Amino acid sequence: MKKVAVVFVLAVIAPSLVLAWLAVRSVRDQQYALERQRSLLYQGVADGLAKAASALLKDREHEFVAQVQSLLASTTPRQLAVGFDERLRTNWQVARVGCAVTLKGEILSPSPHGPPESRLFLADNAKFLGNRETVEVFWTYGKVDDKFANNQTLAQNDSSKTLGTATEEPQEQQLNSAYAKKLGKAPQIRNVVPQQQAIAQTKDTTDFAGQQYSKLSSAEAEFRQLIGEESEGTLARFLDNKLNVLCWFRPPRDTNLIFVAQLSLAAIKTQLQSILSDLEPALRQEIIVAVLDDTARPAALSQTGFATNWKRPVVSTEIGEVLPHWELAVYLLDPGKLTRSAQLLKLTLSLLITVLLFSIAIGSWLIVSDLRRQLTLARQKTDFVSNVSHELKTPLTSIRMFAELLAEGRVADPAKRQSYLNIITAESSRLTRLINNVLDFSRMERGEKKYDLRRLNLVELVRETASNYRPHLEASGFKFECELPQAGVEINGDHDALAQVTVNLLSNAEKYSGSVKEICLKVEVKPEPFRHVEVQILDCGVGVPRNCEERIFEKFYRAHDSLSSGIQGSGLGLTLARQIARAHGGEVAYQSRDGGGSCFILRLPMLPANP
Ligand code: ADP
């Protein structure tokens, strides 16, 4: 049994536990992969929209160039330059102020007596456009840094230099601090902290507070230095912490003249808003996308009425040098959803594993108990064989001994001879009984036992069986009482089978009587709970041990085993008796007797009396 338990633990329990552990791990990995996929998806959305925002600014630059060219169609650059501010603003709503400046720094437009915004523009930009002041301008690492490091012209008019910041390789972020170190400058820190930045982070890209470095760098440069030999471009600068986006164009007809437009931030914000409305409807259910300005406040939102900690998006992408420190940020509409679904998954999985382990435990218990039953049965069968052999041997020995004595003519006393003959008869009927029991049992096991059911008088049957058995009992010194009713009791039964039950019960009473050799046989008609007849066989013997009252009816089961009790038996007598009784619609039951001994009751249904 121990070996079975070890095999079971090794073959079933241990693999099940390993499987459960693997299942938990795989679900955890799946969950992680799913989260990563989600953040990659959101990162893709942010990158795409940042690229679109960047392209939008580039389109404004092209629009500006087209505007200037269409104005130049009917006039010369010098003539256009004088009233450029008014004409540009009238024709192109996106422009806040229009300006024309020569390479030498002479400002031809706007006029110092123009509207307030023009005057403000001049106050803010005159020195810069006149090359008398440097300003801080921005660029993306990995693009123009080497040029700048070599002190060459820094310009933003080449599309490959000004656009596509959002699609840059992640290494750019790593370049950031490395390059900043090279320049001896502190790297600029982004004003948002994305919670699940999908890009691999290194120590170089994240500082100790979890802040992330910006892809942008800045440097001081003069206007002429910035435009270099290029013909058009866009540059962004901060004035009193307010962003100024300037587009410029140098007409080929007069390369000494530069037309500049200050873009209206309000107009840019409106156009950015239209980019966000392109967000897929399925994503709208999950996320909010915002364009954050350089103070990390939303300049445009995919859905209005949403408020959160704007500095902590799920993922975000910098728009780039055209809108420095502006970010395209993604927020979850329901941030608890991920945690909830993870918790639900965990709960479902734990429940499943519990159920699985529980079923394995129940299954194991069932298998083990069945195994135990089978082992007991196997042991009982072995005992049965040795018991039956013993039971066969004892009567055979005495039959042989007495038959030999008689055959040799050594017994002269006729009374003795008669007694020997009686012993031979009794022992052979004991043999017959045993063989009948074994044969009947095997027939029953195979389902081949047939009953010859007829109307018969049970009292008569019991009387006949008792009188056949009486001589044997009395010869063994038993006091045998029979209390039978005068009137007959009609039942539907198989005569031989019921006689076999009675003899089995009487034989048991004889075997287990011990020193008090008294047996009583009763037949009683009972009205309750339905009218039936009872055959009771009572002895004053050892009785059935406690807790074995039902088990004695199991096949091969012996409550008193041959070795300790010295009483021989096959463990089949009661099994057969009960099966025969049940085949008649009745039952065999055991009741202990006050003062010791057993009472076995055969209950049978009665037939209605003959009319
Ligand atoms: P067996 O051949 O062992 O007697 P049975 O099926 O007739 O087989 O009985 C099963 C067991 O029931 C016996 O081994 C014995 O322990 C118990 N038993 C049967 N009859 C009696 C009785 N009259 N008194 C006490 N125990 C009994």
PDB file of N, CA and C and ligand atoms in Angstrom, residues 387 391 434 437 504-513 537-539 541-545 548 551-562 567-576 590 597-600, ligand 1:
ATOM      1  N   ASN A 387      -9.640 -21.573   3.543  1.00  0.00           N
ATOM      2  CA  ASN A 387     -10.756 -21.965   4.429  1.00  0.00           C
ATOM      3  C   ASN A 387     -11.545 -23.125   3.852  1.00  0.00           C
ATOM      4  N   GLU A 391     -12.174 -26.776   5.247  1.00  0.00           N
ATOM      5  CA  GLU A 391     -13.539 -27.258   5.526  1.00  0.00           C
ATOM      6  C   GLU A 391     -13.820 -28.566   4.808  1.00  0.00           C
ATOM      7  N   LEU A 434     -21.413 -27.425   1.972  1.00  0.00           N
ATOM      8  CA  LEU A 434     -20.322 -26.505   1.625  1.00  0.00           C
ATOM      9  C   LEU A 434     -20.190 -26.398   0.099  1.00  0.00           C
ATOM     10  N   ASN A 437     -22.951 -24.435  -1.337  1.00  0.00           N
ATOM     11  CA  ASN A 437     -22.748 -22.991  -1.103  1.00  0.00           C
ATOM     12  C   ASN A 437     -21.784 -22.393  -2.127  1.00  0.00           C
ATOM     13  N   ASN A 504     -28.077 -22.972   6.618  1.00  0.00           N
ATOM     14  CA  ASN A 504     -26.893 -22.104   6.811  1.00  0.00           C
ATOM     15  C   ASN A 504     -26.974 -21.371   8.144  1.00  0.00           C
ATOM     16  N   LEU A 505     -28.179 -20.841   8.451  1.00  0.00           N
ATOM     17  CA  LEU A 505     -28.327 -20.082   9.701  1.00  0.00           C
ATOM     18  C   LEU A 505     -28.208 -21.014  10.911  1.00  0.00           C
ATOM     19  N   LEU A 506     -28.794 -22.216  10.777  1.00  0.00           N
ATOM     20  CA  LEU A 506     -28.711 -23.182  11.884  1.00  0.00           C
ATOM     21  C   LEU A 506     -27.269 -23.637  12.084  1.00  0.00           C
ATOM     22  N   SER A 507     -26.581 -23.863  10.978  1.00  0.00           N
ATOM     23  CA  SER A 507     -25.197 -24.318  11.060  1.00  0.00           C
ATOM     24  C   SER A 507     -24.310 -23.249  11.698  1.00  0.00           C
ATOM     25  N   ASN A 508     -24.594 -21.962  11.339  1.00  0.00           N
ATOM     26  CA  ASN A 508     -23.843 -20.867  11.974  1.00  0.00           C
ATOM     27  C   ASN A 508     -24.118 -20.829  13.463  1.00  0.00           C
ATOM     28  N   ALA A 509     -25.416 -20.978  13.841  1.00  0.00           N
ATOM     29  CA  ALA A 509     -25.786 -20.948  15.261  1.00  0.00           C
ATOM     30  C   ALA A 509     -25.028 -22.056  15.992  1.00  0.00           C
ATOM     31  N   GLU A 510     -24.901 -23.181  15.343  1.00  0.00           N
ATOM     32  CA  GLU A 510     -24.174 -24.308  15.950  1.00  0.00           C
ATOM     33  C   GLU A 510     -22.682 -23.964  16.091  1.00  0.00           C
ATOM     34  N   LYS A 511     -22.101 -23.387  14.965  1.00  0.00           N
ATOM     35  CA  LYS A 511     -20.653 -23.122  14.971  1.00  0.00           C
ATOM     36  C   LYS A 511     -20.257 -22.065  16.000  1.00  0.00           C
ATOM     37  N   TYR A 512     -21.104 -21.002  16.105  1.00  0.00           N
ATOM     38  CA  TYR A 512     -20.694 -19.858  16.936  1.00  0.00           C
ATOM     39  C   TYR A 512     -21.372 -19.863  18.323  1.00  0.00           C
ATOM     40  N   SER A 513     -21.843 -21.053  18.761  1.00  0.00           N
ATOM     41  CA  SER A 513     -22.552 -21.123  20.043  1.00  0.00           C
ATOM     42  C   SER A 513     -21.637 -21.148  21.259  1.00  0.00           C
ATOM     43  N   ILE A 537     -33.612 -17.403  14.103  1.00  0.00           N
ATOM     44  CA  ILE A 537     -32.732 -18.450  14.636  1.00  0.00           C
ATOM     45  C   ILE A 537     -31.869 -17.804  15.708  1.00  0.00           C
ATOM     46  N   LEU A 538     -32.069 -18.238  16.933  1.00  0.00           N
ATOM     47  CA  LEU A 538     -31.409 -17.578  18.067  1.00  0.00           C
ATOM     48  C   LEU A 538     -30.422 -18.543  18.729  1.00  0.00           C
ATOM     49  N   ASP A 539     -29.275 -17.988  19.091  1.00  0.00           N
ATOM     50  CA  ASP A 539     -28.321 -18.810  19.849  1.00  0.00           C
ATOM     51  C   ASP A 539     -27.827 -18.019  21.048  1.00  0.00           C
ATOM     52  N   GLY A 541     -24.533 -17.805  21.812  1.00  0.00           N
ATOM     53  CA  GLY A 541     -23.084 -17.927  21.581  1.00  0.00           C
ATOM     54  C   GLY A 541     -22.307 -16.627  21.695  1.00  0.00           C
ATOM     55  N   VAL A 542     -21.266 -16.548  20.881  1.00  0.00           N
ATOM     56  CA  VAL A 542     -20.304 -15.430  21.014  1.00  0.00           C
ATOM     57  C   VAL A 542     -20.846 -14.106  20.470  1.00  0.00           C
ATOM     58  N   GLY A 543     -21.840 -14.189  19.590  1.00  0.00           N
ATOM     59  CA  GLY A 543     -22.401 -12.951  18.994  1.00  0.00           C
ATOM     60  C   GLY A 543     -21.463 -12.367  17.950  1.00  0.00           C
ATOM     61  N   VAL A 544     -21.977 -11.403  17.232  1.00  0.00           N
ATOM     62  CA  VAL A 544     -21.151 -10.750  16.186  1.00  0.00           C
ATOM     63  C   VAL A 544     -20.468  -9.535  16.806  1.00  0.00           C
ATOM     64  N   PRO A 545     -19.158  -9.403  16.614  1.00  0.00           N
ATOM     65  CA  PRO A 545     -18.463  -8.239  17.197  1.00  0.00           C
ATOM     66  C   PRO A 545     -19.078  -6.926  16.711  1.00  0.00           C
ATOM     67  N   CYS A 548     -19.368  -4.964  13.040  1.00  0.00           N
ATOM     68  CA  CYS A 548     -19.262  -5.947  11.956  1.00  0.00           C
ATOM     69  C   CYS A 548     -20.652  -6.416  11.552  1.00  0.00           C
ATOM     70  N   ARG A 551     -21.067  -5.989   7.876  1.00  0.00           N
ATOM     71  CA  ARG A 551     -19.990  -6.551   7.058  1.00  0.00           C
ATOM     72  C   ARG A 551     -20.070  -8.069   6.968  1.00  0.00           C
ATOM     73  N   ILE A 552     -20.677  -8.735   7.981  1.00  0.00           N
ATOM     74  CA  ILE A 552     -20.735 -10.206   7.943  1.00  0.00           C
ATOM     75  C   ILE A 552     -21.511 -10.710   6.721  1.00  0.00           C
ATOM     76  N   PHE A 553     -22.293  -9.789   6.092  1.00  0.00           N
ATOM     77  CA  PHE A 553     -23.057 -10.207   4.908  1.00  0.00           C
ATOM     78  C   PHE A 553     -22.251 -10.029   3.605  1.00  0.00           C
ATOM     79  N   GLU A 554     -21.034  -9.420   3.729  1.00  0.00           N
ATOM     80  CA  GLU A 554     -20.188  -9.256   2.537  1.00  0.00           C
ATOM     81  C   GLU A 554     -19.553 -10.594   2.181  1.00  0.00           C
ATOM     82  N   LYS A 555     -19.276 -10.759   0.878  1.00  0.00           N
ATOM     83  CA  LYS A 555     -18.712 -12.048   0.477  1.00  0.00           C
ATOM     84  C   LYS A 555     -17.312 -12.220   1.078  1.00  0.00           C
ATOM     85  N   PHE A 556     -16.996 -13.403   1.485  1.00  0.00           N
ATOM     86  CA  PHE A 556     -15.715 -13.842   2.073  1.00  0.00           C
ATOM     87  C   PHE A 556     -15.421 -13.226   3.447  1.00  0.00           C
ATOM     88  N   TYR A 557     -16.289 -12.316   3.903  1.00  0.00           N
ATOM     89  CA  TYR A 557     -15.949 -11.664   5.165  1.00  0.00           C
ATOM     90  C   TYR A 557     -16.223 -12.595   6.337  1.00  0.00           C
ATOM     91  N   ARG A 558     -15.249 -12.696   7.251  1.00  0.00           N
ATOM     92  CA  ARG A 558     -15.416 -13.516   8.447  1.00  0.00           C
ATOM     93  C   ARG A 558     -15.047 -12.675   9.666  1.00  0.00           C
ATOM     94  N   ALA A 559     -16.009 -12.505  10.548  1.00  0.00           N
ATOM     95  CA  ALA A 559     -15.716 -11.700  11.744  1.00  0.00           C
ATOM     96  C   ALA A 559     -14.874 -12.502  12.723  1.00  0.00           C
ATOM     97  N   HIS A 560     -15.047 -13.828  12.709  1.00  0.00           N
ATOM     98  CA  HIS A 560     -14.211 -14.681  13.571  1.00  0.00           C
ATOM     99  C   HIS A 560     -13.340 -15.516  12.647  1.00  0.00           C
ATOM    100  N   ASP A 561     -12.055 -15.151  12.568  1.00  0.00           N
ATOM    101  CA  ASP A 561     -11.258 -15.912  11.592  1.00  0.00           C
ATOM    102  C   ASP A 561     -10.793 -17.239  12.177  1.00  0.00           C
ATOM    103  N   SER A 562     -10.537 -18.181  11.273  1.00  0.00           N
ATOM    104  CA  SER A 562     -10.290 -19.572  11.678  1.00  0.00           C
ATOM    105  C   SER A 562      -9.130 -19.682  12.663  1.00  0.00           C
ATOM    106  N   ILE A 567     -12.817 -21.650  14.565  1.00  0.00           N
ATOM    107  CA  ILE A 567     -14.072 -22.028  13.894  1.00  0.00           C
ATOM    108  C   ILE A 567     -13.863 -21.927  12.399  1.00  0.00           C
ATOM    109  N   GLN A 568     -14.166 -22.983  11.714  1.00  0.00           N
ATOM    110  CA  GLN A 568     -13.929 -22.957  10.271  1.00  0.00           C
ATOM    111  C   GLN A 568     -15.133 -22.444   9.495  1.00  0.00           C
ATOM    112  N   GLY A 569     -14.861 -21.846   8.357  1.00  0.00           N
ATOM    113  CA  GLY A 569     -15.959 -21.323   7.528  1.00  0.00           C
ATOM    114  C   GLY A 569     -15.408 -20.725   6.247  1.00  0.00           C
ATOM    115  N   SER A 570     -16.316 -20.457   5.331  1.00  0.00           N
ATOM    116  CA  SER A 570     -15.868 -19.932   4.024  1.00  0.00           C
ATOM    117  C   SER A 570     -16.206 -18.454   3.853  1.00  0.00           C
ATOM    118  N   GLY A 571     -17.046 -17.894   4.724  1.00  0.00           N
ATOM    119  CA  GLY A 571     -17.458 -16.481   4.586  1.00  0.00           C
ATOM    120  C   GLY A 571     -18.491 -16.309   3.486  1.00  0.00           C
ATOM    121  N   LEU A 572     -19.189 -17.392   3.139  1.00  0.00           N
ATOM    122  CA  LEU A 572     -20.167 -17.303   2.048  1.00  0.00           C
ATOM    123  C   LEU A 572     -21.597 -17.522   2.507  1.00  0.00           C
ATOM    124  N   GLY A 573     -21.745 -18.223   3.687  1.00  0.00           N
ATOM    125  CA  GLY A 573     -23.088 -18.631   4.141  1.00  0.00           C
ATOM    126  C   GLY A 573     -24.078 -17.482   4.225  1.00  0.00           C
ATOM    127  N   LEU A 574     -23.711 -16.389   4.894  1.00  0.00           N
ATOM    128  CA  LEU A 574     -24.640 -15.256   5.078  1.00  0.00           C
ATOM    129  C   LEU A 574     -24.838 -14.490   3.767  1.00  0.00           C
ATOM    130  N   THR A 575     -23.761 -14.416   2.954  1.00  0.00           N
ATOM    131  CA  THR A 575     -23.887 -13.715   1.660  1.00  0.00           C
ATOM    132  C   THR A 575     -24.972 -14.401   0.829  1.00  0.00           C
ATOM    133  N   LEU A 576     -24.877 -15.733   0.810  1.00  0.00           N
ATOM    134  CA  LEU A 576     -25.860 -16.489   0.035  1.00  0.00           C
ATOM    135  C   LEU A 576     -27.258 -16.327   0.610  1.00  0.00           C
ATOM    136  N   TYR A 590     -29.441  -9.166  11.104  1.00  0.00           N
ATOM    137  CA  TYR A 590     -28.854  -9.645  12.359  1.00  0.00           C
ATOM    138  C   TYR A 590     -29.301  -8.751  13.504  1.00  0.00           C
ATOM    139  N   GLY A 597     -25.171 -13.657  22.502  1.00  0.00           N
ATOM    140  CA  GLY A 597     -25.755 -14.515  21.465  1.00  0.00           C
ATOM    141  C   GLY A 597     -26.285 -13.713  20.298  1.00  0.00           C
ATOM    142  N   SER A 598     -26.703 -14.449  19.269  1.00  0.00           N
ATOM    143  CA  SER A 598     -27.161 -13.780  18.047  1.00  0.00           C
ATOM    144  C   SER A 598     -28.579 -14.177  17.713  1.00  0.00           C
ATOM    145  N   CYS A 599     -29.199 -13.268  16.961  1.00  0.00           N
ATOM    146  CA  CYS A 599     -30.523 -13.585  16.428  1.00  0.00           C
ATOM    147  C   CYS A 599     -30.505 -13.235  14.953  1.00  0.00           C
ATOM    148  N   PHE A 600     -30.583 -14.238  14.087  1.00  0.00           N
ATOM    149  CA  PHE A 600     -30.660 -13.985  12.638  1.00  0.00           C
ATOM    150  C   PHE A 600     -32.101 -14.149  12.199  1.00  0.00           C
TER     151      PHE A 600
HETATM  152  P1  ADP B   1     -18.707 -18.539   7.755  1.00  0.00           P
HETATM  153  O1  ADP B   1     -18.533 -19.661   6.833  1.00  0.00           O
HETATM  154  O2  ADP B   1     -17.446 -17.862   8.161  1.00  0.00           O
HETATM  155  O3  ADP B   1     -19.565 -18.868   8.924  1.00  0.00           O
HETATM  156  P2  ADP B   1     -20.898 -16.827   7.040  1.00  0.00           P
HETATM  157  O4  ADP B   1     -21.146 -15.994   5.851  1.00  0.00           O
HETATM  158  O5  ADP B   1     -21.911 -17.826   7.358  1.00  0.00           O
HETATM  159  O6  ADP B   1     -19.482 -17.442   6.907  1.00  0.00           O
HETATM  160  O7  ADP B   1     -20.784 -15.842   8.269  1.00  0.00           O
HETATM  161  C1  ADP B   1     -19.986 -14.712   8.165  1.00  0.00           C
HETATM  162  C2  ADP B   1     -19.450 -14.353   9.561  1.00  0.00           C
HETATM  163  O8  ADP B   1     -20.526 -13.935  10.390  1.00  0.00           O
HETATM  164  C3  ADP B   1     -18.839 -15.472  10.305  1.00  0.00           C
HETATM  165  O9  ADP B   1     -17.455 -15.620   9.954  1.00  0.00           O
HETATM  166  C4  ADP B   1     -19.009 -15.067  11.746  1.00  0.00           C
HETATM  167  O10 ADP B   1     -17.952 -14.232  12.132  1.00  0.00           O
HETATM  168  C5  ADP B   1     -20.288 -14.250  11.701  1.00  0.00           C
HETATM  169  N1  ADP B   1     -21.436 -15.091  12.172  1.00  0.00           N
HETATM  170  C6  ADP B   1     -22.311 -15.756  11.409  1.00  0.00           C
HETATM  171  N2  ADP B   1     -23.256 -16.352  12.171  1.00  0.00           N
HETATM  172  C7  ADP B   1     -22.957 -16.037  13.437  1.00  0.00           C
HETATM  173  C8  ADP B   1     -23.541 -16.365  14.702  1.00  0.00           C
HETATM  174  N3  ADP B   1     -24.629 -17.142  14.815  1.00  0.00           N
HETATM  175  N4  ADP B   1     -22.940 -15.882  15.829  1.00  0.00           N
HETATM  176  C9  ADP B   1     -21.860 -15.099  15.758  1.00  0.00           C
HETATM  177  N5  ADP B   1     -21.265 -14.773  14.591  1.00  0.00           N
HETATM  178  C10 ADP B   1     -21.809 -15.222  13.441  1.00  0.00           C
END
